[in-house]
Short mmCIF file of C-alpha atoms in Angstrom, two decimals:
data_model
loop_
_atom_site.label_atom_id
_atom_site.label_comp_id
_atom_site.label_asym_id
_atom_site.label_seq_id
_atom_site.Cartn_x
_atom_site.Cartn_y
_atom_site.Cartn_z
CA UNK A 23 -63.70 25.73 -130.48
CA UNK A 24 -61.69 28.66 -130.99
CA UNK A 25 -59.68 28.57 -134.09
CA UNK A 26 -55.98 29.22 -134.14
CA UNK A 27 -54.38 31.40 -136.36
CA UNK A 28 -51.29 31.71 -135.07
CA UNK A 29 -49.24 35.48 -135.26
CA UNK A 30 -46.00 33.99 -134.89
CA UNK A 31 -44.07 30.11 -134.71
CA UNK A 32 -40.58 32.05 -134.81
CA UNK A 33 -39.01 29.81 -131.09
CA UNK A 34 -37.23 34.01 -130.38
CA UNK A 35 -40.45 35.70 -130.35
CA UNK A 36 -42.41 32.72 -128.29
CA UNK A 37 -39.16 33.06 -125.73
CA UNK A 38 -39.07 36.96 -125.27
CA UNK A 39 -43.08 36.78 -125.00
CA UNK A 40 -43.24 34.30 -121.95
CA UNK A 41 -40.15 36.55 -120.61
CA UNK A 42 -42.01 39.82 -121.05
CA UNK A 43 -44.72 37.98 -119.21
CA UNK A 44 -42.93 36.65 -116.28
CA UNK A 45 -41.07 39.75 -115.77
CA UNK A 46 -44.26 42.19 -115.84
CA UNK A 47 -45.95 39.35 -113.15
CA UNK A 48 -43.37 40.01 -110.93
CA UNK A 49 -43.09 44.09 -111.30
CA UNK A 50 -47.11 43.76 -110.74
CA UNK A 51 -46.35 41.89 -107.36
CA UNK A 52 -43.98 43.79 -106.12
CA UNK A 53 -46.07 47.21 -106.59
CA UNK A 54 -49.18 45.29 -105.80
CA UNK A 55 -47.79 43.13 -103.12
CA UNK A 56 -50.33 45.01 -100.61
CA UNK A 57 -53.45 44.88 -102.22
CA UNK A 58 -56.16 42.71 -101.11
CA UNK A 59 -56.25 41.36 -105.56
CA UNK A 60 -52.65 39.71 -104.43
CA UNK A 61 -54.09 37.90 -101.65
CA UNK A 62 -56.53 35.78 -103.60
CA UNK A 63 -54.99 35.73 -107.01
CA UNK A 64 -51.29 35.25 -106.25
CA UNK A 65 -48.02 35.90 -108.99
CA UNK A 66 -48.58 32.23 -110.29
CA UNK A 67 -52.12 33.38 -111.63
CA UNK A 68 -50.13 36.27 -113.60
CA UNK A 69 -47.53 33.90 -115.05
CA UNK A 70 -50.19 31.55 -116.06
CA UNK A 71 -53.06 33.08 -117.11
CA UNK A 72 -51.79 35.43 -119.65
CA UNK A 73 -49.96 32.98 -121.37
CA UNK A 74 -52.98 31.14 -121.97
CA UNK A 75 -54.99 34.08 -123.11
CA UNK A 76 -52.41 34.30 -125.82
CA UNK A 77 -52.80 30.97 -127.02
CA UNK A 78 -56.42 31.16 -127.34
CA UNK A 79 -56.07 34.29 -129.57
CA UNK A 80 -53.63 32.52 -131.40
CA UNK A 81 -50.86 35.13 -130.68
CA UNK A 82 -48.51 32.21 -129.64
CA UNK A 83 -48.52 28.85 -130.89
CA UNK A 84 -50.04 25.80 -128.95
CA UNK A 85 -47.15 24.11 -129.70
CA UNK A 86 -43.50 24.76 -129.82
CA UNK A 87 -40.10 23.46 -128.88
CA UNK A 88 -39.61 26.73 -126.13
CA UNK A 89 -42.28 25.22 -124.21
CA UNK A 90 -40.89 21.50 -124.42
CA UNK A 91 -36.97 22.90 -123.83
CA UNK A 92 -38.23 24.86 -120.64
CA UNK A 93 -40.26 22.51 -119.15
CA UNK A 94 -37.86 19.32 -119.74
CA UNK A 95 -34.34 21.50 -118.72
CA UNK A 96 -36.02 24.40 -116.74
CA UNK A 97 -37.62 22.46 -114.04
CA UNK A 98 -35.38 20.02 -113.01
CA UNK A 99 -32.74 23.20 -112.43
CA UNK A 100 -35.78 25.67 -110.49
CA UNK A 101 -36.32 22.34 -108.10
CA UNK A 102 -33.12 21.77 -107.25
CA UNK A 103 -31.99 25.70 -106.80
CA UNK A 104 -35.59 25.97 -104.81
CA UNK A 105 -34.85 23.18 -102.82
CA UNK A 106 -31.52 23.58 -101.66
CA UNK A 107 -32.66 26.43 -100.00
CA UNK A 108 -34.93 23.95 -97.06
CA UNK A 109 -33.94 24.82 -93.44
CA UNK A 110 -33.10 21.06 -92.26
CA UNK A 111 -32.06 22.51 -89.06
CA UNK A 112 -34.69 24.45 -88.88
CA UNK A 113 -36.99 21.50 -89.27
CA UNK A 114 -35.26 20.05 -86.30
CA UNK A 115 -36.44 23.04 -83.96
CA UNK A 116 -40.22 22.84 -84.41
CA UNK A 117 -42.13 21.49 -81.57
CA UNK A 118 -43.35 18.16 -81.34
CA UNK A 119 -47.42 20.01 -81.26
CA UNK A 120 -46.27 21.31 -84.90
CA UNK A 121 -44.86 18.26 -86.17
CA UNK A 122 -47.94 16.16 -84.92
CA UNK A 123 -50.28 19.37 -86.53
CA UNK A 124 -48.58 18.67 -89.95
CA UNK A 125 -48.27 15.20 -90.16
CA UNK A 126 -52.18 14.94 -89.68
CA UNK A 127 -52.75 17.81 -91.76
CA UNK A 128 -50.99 16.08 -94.99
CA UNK A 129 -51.78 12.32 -93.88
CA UNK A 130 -55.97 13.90 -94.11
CA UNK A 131 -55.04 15.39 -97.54
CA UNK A 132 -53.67 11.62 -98.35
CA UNK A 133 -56.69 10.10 -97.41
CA UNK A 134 -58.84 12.88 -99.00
CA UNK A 135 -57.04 11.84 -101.98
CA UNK A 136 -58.07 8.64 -102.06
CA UNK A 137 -61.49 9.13 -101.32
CA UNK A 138 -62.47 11.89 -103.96
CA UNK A 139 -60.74 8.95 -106.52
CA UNK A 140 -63.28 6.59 -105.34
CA UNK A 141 -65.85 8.84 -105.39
CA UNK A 142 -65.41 10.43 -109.06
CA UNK A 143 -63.39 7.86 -110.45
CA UNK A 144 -66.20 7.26 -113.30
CA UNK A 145 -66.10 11.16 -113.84
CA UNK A 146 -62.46 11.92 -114.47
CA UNK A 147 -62.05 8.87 -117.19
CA UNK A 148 -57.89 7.59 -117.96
CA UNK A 149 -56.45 10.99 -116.56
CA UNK A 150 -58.36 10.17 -112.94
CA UNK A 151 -54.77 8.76 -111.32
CA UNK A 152 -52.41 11.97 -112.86
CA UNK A 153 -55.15 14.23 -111.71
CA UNK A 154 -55.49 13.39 -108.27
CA UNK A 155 -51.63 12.99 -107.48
CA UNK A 156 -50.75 15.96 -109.29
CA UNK A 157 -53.32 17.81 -106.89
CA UNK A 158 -51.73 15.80 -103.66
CA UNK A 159 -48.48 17.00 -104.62
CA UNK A 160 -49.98 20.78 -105.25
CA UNK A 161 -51.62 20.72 -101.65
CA UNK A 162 -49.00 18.96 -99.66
CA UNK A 163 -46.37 21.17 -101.09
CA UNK A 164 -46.80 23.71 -103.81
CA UNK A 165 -47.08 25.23 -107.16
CA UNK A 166 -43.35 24.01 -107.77
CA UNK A 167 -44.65 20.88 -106.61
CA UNK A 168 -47.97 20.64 -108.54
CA UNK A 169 -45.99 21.12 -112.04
CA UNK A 170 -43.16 18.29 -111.55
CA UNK A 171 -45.57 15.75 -110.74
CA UNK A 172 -47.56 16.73 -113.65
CA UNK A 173 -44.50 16.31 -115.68
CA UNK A 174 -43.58 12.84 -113.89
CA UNK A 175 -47.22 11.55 -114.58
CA UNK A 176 -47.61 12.77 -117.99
CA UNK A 177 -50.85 14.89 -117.34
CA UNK A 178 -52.23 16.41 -120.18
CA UNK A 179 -51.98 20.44 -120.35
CA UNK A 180 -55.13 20.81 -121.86
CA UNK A 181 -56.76 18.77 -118.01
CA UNK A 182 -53.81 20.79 -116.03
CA UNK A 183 -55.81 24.13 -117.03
CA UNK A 184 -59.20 24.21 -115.42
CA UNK A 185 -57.03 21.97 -113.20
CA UNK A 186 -54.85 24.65 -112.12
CA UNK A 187 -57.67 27.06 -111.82
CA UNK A 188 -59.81 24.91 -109.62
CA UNK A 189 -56.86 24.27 -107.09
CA UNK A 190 -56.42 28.57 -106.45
CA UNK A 191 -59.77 28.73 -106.45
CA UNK A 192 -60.53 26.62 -103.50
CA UNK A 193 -57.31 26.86 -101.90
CA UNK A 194 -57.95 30.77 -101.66
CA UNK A 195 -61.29 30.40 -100.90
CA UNK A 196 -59.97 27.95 -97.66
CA UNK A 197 -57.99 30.36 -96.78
CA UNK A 198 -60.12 33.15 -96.37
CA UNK A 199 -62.25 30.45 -94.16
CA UNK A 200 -59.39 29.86 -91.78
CA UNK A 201 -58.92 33.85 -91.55
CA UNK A 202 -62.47 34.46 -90.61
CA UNK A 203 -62.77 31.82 -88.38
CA UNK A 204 -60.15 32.79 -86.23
CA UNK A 205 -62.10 35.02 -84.42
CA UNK A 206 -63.79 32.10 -83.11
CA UNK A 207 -60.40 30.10 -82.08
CA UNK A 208 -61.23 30.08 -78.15
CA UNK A 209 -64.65 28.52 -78.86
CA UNK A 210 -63.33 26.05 -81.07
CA UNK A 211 -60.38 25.02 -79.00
CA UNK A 212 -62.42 24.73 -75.72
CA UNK A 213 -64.89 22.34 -77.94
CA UNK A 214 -61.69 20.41 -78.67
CA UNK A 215 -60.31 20.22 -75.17
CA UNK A 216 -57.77 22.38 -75.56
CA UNK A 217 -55.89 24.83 -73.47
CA UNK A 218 -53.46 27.74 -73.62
CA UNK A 219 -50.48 25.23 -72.70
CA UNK A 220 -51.19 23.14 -75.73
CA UNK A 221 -50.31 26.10 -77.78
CA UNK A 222 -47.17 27.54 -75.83
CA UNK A 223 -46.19 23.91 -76.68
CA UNK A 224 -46.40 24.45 -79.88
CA UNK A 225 -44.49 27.88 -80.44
CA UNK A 226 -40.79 27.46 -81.59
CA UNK A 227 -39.21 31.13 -81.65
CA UNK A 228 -37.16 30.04 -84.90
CA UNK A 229 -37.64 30.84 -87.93
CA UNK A 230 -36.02 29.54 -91.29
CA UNK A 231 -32.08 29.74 -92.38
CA UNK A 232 -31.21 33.15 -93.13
CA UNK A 233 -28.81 33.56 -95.96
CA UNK A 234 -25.72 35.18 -94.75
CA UNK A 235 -25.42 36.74 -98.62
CA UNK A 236 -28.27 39.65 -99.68
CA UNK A 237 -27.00 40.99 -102.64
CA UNK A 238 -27.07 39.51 -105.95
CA UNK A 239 -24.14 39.86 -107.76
CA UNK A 240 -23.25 38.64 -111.16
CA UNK A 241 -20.63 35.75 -109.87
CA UNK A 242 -23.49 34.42 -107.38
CA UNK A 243 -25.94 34.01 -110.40
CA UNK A 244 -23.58 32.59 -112.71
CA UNK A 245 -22.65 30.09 -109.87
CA UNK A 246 -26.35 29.34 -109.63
CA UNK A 247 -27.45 28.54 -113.15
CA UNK A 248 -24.27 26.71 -113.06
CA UNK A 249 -25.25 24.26 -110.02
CA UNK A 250 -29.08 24.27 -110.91
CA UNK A 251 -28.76 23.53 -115.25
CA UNK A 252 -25.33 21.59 -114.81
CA UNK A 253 -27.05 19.36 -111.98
CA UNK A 254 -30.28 19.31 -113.69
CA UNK A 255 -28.76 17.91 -117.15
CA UNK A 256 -26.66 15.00 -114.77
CA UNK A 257 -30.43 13.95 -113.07
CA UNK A 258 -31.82 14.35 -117.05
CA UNK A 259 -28.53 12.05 -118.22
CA UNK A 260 -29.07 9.36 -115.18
CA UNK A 261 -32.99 9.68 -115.44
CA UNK A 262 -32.81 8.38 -118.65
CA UNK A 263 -31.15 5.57 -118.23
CA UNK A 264 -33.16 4.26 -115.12
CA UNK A 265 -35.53 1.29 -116.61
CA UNK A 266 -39.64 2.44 -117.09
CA UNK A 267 -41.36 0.50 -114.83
CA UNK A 268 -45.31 1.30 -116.20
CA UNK A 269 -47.05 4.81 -116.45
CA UNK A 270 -46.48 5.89 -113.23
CA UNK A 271 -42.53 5.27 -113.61
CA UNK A 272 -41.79 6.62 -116.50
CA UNK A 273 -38.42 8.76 -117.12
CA UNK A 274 -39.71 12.39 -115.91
CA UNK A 275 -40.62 10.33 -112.90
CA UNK A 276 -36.85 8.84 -112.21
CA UNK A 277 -36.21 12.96 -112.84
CA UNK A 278 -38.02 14.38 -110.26
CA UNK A 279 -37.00 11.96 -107.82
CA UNK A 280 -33.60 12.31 -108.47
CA UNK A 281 -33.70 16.09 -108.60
CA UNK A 282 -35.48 16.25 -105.62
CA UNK A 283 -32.97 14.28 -103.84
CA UNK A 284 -30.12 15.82 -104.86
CA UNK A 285 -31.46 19.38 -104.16
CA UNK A 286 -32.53 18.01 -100.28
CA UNK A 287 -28.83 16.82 -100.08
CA UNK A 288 -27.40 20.12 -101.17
CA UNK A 289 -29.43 22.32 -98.67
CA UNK A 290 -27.14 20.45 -95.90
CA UNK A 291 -23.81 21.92 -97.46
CA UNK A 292 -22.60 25.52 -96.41
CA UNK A 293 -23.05 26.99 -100.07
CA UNK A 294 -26.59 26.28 -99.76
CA UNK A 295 -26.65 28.42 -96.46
CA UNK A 296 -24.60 31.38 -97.89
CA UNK A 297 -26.74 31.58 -101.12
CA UNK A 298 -30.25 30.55 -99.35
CA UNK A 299 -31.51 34.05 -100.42
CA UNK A 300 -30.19 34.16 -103.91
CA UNK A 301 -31.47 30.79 -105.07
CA UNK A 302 -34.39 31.38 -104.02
CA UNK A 303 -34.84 34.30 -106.09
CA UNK A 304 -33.38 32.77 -109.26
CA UNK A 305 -35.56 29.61 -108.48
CA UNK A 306 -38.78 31.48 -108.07
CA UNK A 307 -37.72 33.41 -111.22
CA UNK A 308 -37.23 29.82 -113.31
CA UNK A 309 -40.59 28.55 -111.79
CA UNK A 310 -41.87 31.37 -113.17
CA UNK A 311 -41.18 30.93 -116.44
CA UNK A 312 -42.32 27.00 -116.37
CA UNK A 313 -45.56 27.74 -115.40
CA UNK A 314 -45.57 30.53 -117.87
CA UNK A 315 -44.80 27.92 -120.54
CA UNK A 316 -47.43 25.84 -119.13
CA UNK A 317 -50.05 28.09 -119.85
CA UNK A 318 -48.97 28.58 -123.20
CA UNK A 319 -49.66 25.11 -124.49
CA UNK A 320 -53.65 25.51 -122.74
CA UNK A 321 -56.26 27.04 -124.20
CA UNK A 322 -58.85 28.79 -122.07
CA UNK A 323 -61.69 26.91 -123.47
CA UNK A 324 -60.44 24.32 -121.35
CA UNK A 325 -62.57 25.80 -118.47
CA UNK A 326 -65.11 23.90 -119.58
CA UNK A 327 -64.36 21.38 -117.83
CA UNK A 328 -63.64 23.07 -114.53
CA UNK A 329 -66.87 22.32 -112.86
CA UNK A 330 -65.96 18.83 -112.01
CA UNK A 331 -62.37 19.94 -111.08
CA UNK A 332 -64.01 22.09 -108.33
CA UNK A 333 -66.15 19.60 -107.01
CA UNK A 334 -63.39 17.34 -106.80
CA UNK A 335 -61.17 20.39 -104.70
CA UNK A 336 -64.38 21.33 -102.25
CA UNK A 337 -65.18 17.56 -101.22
CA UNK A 338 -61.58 16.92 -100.86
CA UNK A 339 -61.19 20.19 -98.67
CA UNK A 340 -64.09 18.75 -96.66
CA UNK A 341 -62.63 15.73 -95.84
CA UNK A 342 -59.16 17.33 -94.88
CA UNK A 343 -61.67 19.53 -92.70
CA UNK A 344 -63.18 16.80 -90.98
CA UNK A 345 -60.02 14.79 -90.53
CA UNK A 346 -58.37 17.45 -88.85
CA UNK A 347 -61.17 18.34 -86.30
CA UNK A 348 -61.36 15.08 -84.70
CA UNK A 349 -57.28 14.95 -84.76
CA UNK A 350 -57.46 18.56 -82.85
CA UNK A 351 -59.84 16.65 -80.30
CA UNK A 352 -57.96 13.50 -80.15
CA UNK A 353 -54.10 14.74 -80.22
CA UNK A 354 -55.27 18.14 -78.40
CA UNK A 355 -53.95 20.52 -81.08
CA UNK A 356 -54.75 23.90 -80.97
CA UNK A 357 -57.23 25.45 -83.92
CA UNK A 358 -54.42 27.83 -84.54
CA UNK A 359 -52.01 25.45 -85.12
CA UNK A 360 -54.35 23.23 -87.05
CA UNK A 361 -54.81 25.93 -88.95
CA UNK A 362 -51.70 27.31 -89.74
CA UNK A 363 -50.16 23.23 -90.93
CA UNK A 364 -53.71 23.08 -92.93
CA UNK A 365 -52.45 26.09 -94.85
CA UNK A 366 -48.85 25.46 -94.89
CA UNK A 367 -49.87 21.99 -97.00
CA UNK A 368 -52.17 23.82 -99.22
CA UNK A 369 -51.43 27.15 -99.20
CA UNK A 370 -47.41 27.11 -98.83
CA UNK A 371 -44.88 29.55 -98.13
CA UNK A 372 -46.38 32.75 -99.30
CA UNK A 373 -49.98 32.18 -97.65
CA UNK A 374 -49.35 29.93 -94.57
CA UNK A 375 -47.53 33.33 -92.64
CA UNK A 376 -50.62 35.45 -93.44
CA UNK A 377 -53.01 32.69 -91.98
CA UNK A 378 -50.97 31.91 -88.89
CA UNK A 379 -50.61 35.96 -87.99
CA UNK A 380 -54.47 36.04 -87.85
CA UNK A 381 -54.44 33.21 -84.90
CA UNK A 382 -51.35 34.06 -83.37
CA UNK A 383 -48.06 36.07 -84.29
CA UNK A 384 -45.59 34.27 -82.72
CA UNK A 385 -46.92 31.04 -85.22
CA UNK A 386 -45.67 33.09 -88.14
CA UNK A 387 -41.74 31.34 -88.38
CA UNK A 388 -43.12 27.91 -87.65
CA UNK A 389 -45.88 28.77 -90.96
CA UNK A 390 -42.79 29.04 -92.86
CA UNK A 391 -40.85 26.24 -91.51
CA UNK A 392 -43.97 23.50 -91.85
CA UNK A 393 -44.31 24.89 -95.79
CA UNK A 394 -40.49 24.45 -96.26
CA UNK A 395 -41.29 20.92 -94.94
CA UNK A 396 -44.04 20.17 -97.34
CA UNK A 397 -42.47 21.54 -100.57
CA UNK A 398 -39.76 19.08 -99.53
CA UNK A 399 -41.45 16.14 -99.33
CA UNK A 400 -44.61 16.93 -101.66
CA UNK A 401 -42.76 15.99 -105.06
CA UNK A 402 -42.34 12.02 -103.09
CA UNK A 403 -45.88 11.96 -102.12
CA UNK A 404 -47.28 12.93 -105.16
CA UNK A 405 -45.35 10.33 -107.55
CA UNK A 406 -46.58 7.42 -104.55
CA UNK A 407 -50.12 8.60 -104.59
CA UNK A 408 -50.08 8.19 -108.29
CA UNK A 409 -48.30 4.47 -107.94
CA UNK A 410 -51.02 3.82 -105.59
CA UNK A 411 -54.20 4.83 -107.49
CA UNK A 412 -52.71 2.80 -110.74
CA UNK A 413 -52.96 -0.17 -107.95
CA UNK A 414 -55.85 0.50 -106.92
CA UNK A 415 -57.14 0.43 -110.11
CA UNK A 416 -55.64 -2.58 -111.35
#
């Protein structure tokens, strides 16, 4: 057990620290954004990892009321700013092949769910139900994803670490799977029965809303952190005064419902259209910082008990494997496509383009518009799959 002697509990010096960190993760990625290190250990890794490093050396606290403040008022206003930026019409232009490719690719991670639960139930003790639907959430949608449903279910940071680690690990290491096998598409695809017209079926020459507003300018932020805290502290207001209905309803829960909702609802409005681009930038920027906060209240000798966590990731990927084979063979769905929703549930917006330019460039705007499509509806998932394993457990 490392023993903490901590530098610093001063709430300032915790704050500009995480800051420092989340800005240098970003200037890394952007003069690194080429390099094969980014590809496999992505900006989250650099907002979380450091954090925690700190922690176990004791240079920042384990504890402090920065990491509370961000994660209960921080979140809530990153999910709504990063979800008011979803392409609805977008959604409406993908091809039925597409559609059919991600609904089987999330409905196998949904039953890969519930299978590594049965199968390591005994192994992952009270914490068995928040693990496993904080992990649908993650590989349905995202990180953004991954973190409100661990808020909503009350998972313990101290699980979320090796957690966290396990799900880029194998998530990463799926990826580069899907890029090397693409070589072998044809094979695959005549295997499955399917042809060349199956995939012109499933190209859609769209690609997501485009915000009609580049440049950042003071006003626009303002107007942001406006919408995203103001909204955020009405969903905090309403979310707790919803009634608890047992663990997996708690108030975070009503929270990330409602803020997911409401941030859904707003991407339909014209604002949301003209300021796509800049929310998205400020939202990133806020999830960021959560999942720099995150990482703060770990400690990295939490790793310890990332062997099981991995286990749990490579059966589960397994399944979703498996499952989506015999779907390619029964709906005829092209490997690329396959491919390409697989990653765009686990991978999300920043990997599912790179995947689906290996199999076939013109798949590229439909990678982004199936992750859009998953980070919307991952945060709804995740909260059922927990209400369901607390079922199924009686």
């Amino acid at each position: 057990m490392v023993r903490e002697v901590c530098l610093n509990q001063d709430p300032l010096f915790v704050a500009f620290i995480l800051l420092a960190v989340v800005v240098g993760a970003q200037k890394w990625s952007v003069e690194f954004q080429n390099a094969r290190i980014m590809r496999y250990l992505p900006t989250p890794v650099w907002c979380y990892i450091p954090p925690t490093l700190l922690t176990t050396l004791g240079i920042l606290p384990s504890k402090s009321v920065v990491y509370d403040g961000i994660t209960n008022f921080v979140l809530p206003a990153c999910l709504i700013l990063l979800l008011m930026t979803t392409d609805v019409e977008g959604l409406k232009k993908v091809s039925r092949p597409a559609l059919t490719a991600m609904a089987c690719a999330t409905s196998s991670i949904l039953i890969g769910a519930i299978g590594v639960f049965l199968l390591f139930q005994s192994s992952l003790g009270t914490e068995g139900w928040k693990v496993i639907s904080t992990l649908t959430a993650s590989w349905i949608g995202g990180t953004v994803n991954m973190l409100a449903v661990k808020q909503a279910t009350e998972l313990s940071d101290q699980t979320f670490t090796p957690l966290f680690l396990s799900d880029i690990t194998v998530v990463y290491t799926w990826m580069t799977f899907l890029m090397v096998i693409s070589s072998s598409q044809n094979k695959i695809d005549r295997w499955m029965n399917v042809t060349r017209r199956h995939m012109d079926q499933a190209l859609v020459h769209a690609g997501p809303a485009k915000s009609t507003r580049k440049k950042m300018e003071s006003q626009s932020l303002l107007a942001l952190l406006a919408i995203g805290f103001g909204l955020g502290a009405a969903c905090i207001w309403l979310g707790n005064r919803l009634p608890i209905l047992g663990a997996g309803m708690n108030t975070f829960t009503w929270i990330i419902i409602l803020v997911t909702t409401l941030g859904l609802w707003l991407s339909r409005t014209r604002y949301a259209k003209q300021e796509s681009a800049n929310a998205s930038r400020v939202g990133y920027f806020l999830l960021y910082f959560v999942l720099a906060a995150t990482g703060a209240k770990a400690n990295l000798t939490a790793l310890l008990h990332a062997p099981i966590f991995l286990a749990i990731c490579f059966v589960w990927v397994g399944i979703h494997a498996a499952l989506l084979l015999l779907a390619g063979r029964v709906f005829g769905i092209p490997s690329a496509m396959l491919a390409t929703a697989s990653q765009a549930n686990l991978g999300g917006v920043a990997s599912a383009p790179i995947v689906a330019s290996t199999y076939e460039p013109k798949l590229v705007p439909v990678a982004l518009i199936l992750a859009i499509l998953g980070n919307a509806v991952a945060n709804y998932f995740g909260i059922l799959m927990g209400q369901f394993l607390l079922r199924l457990t009686g």
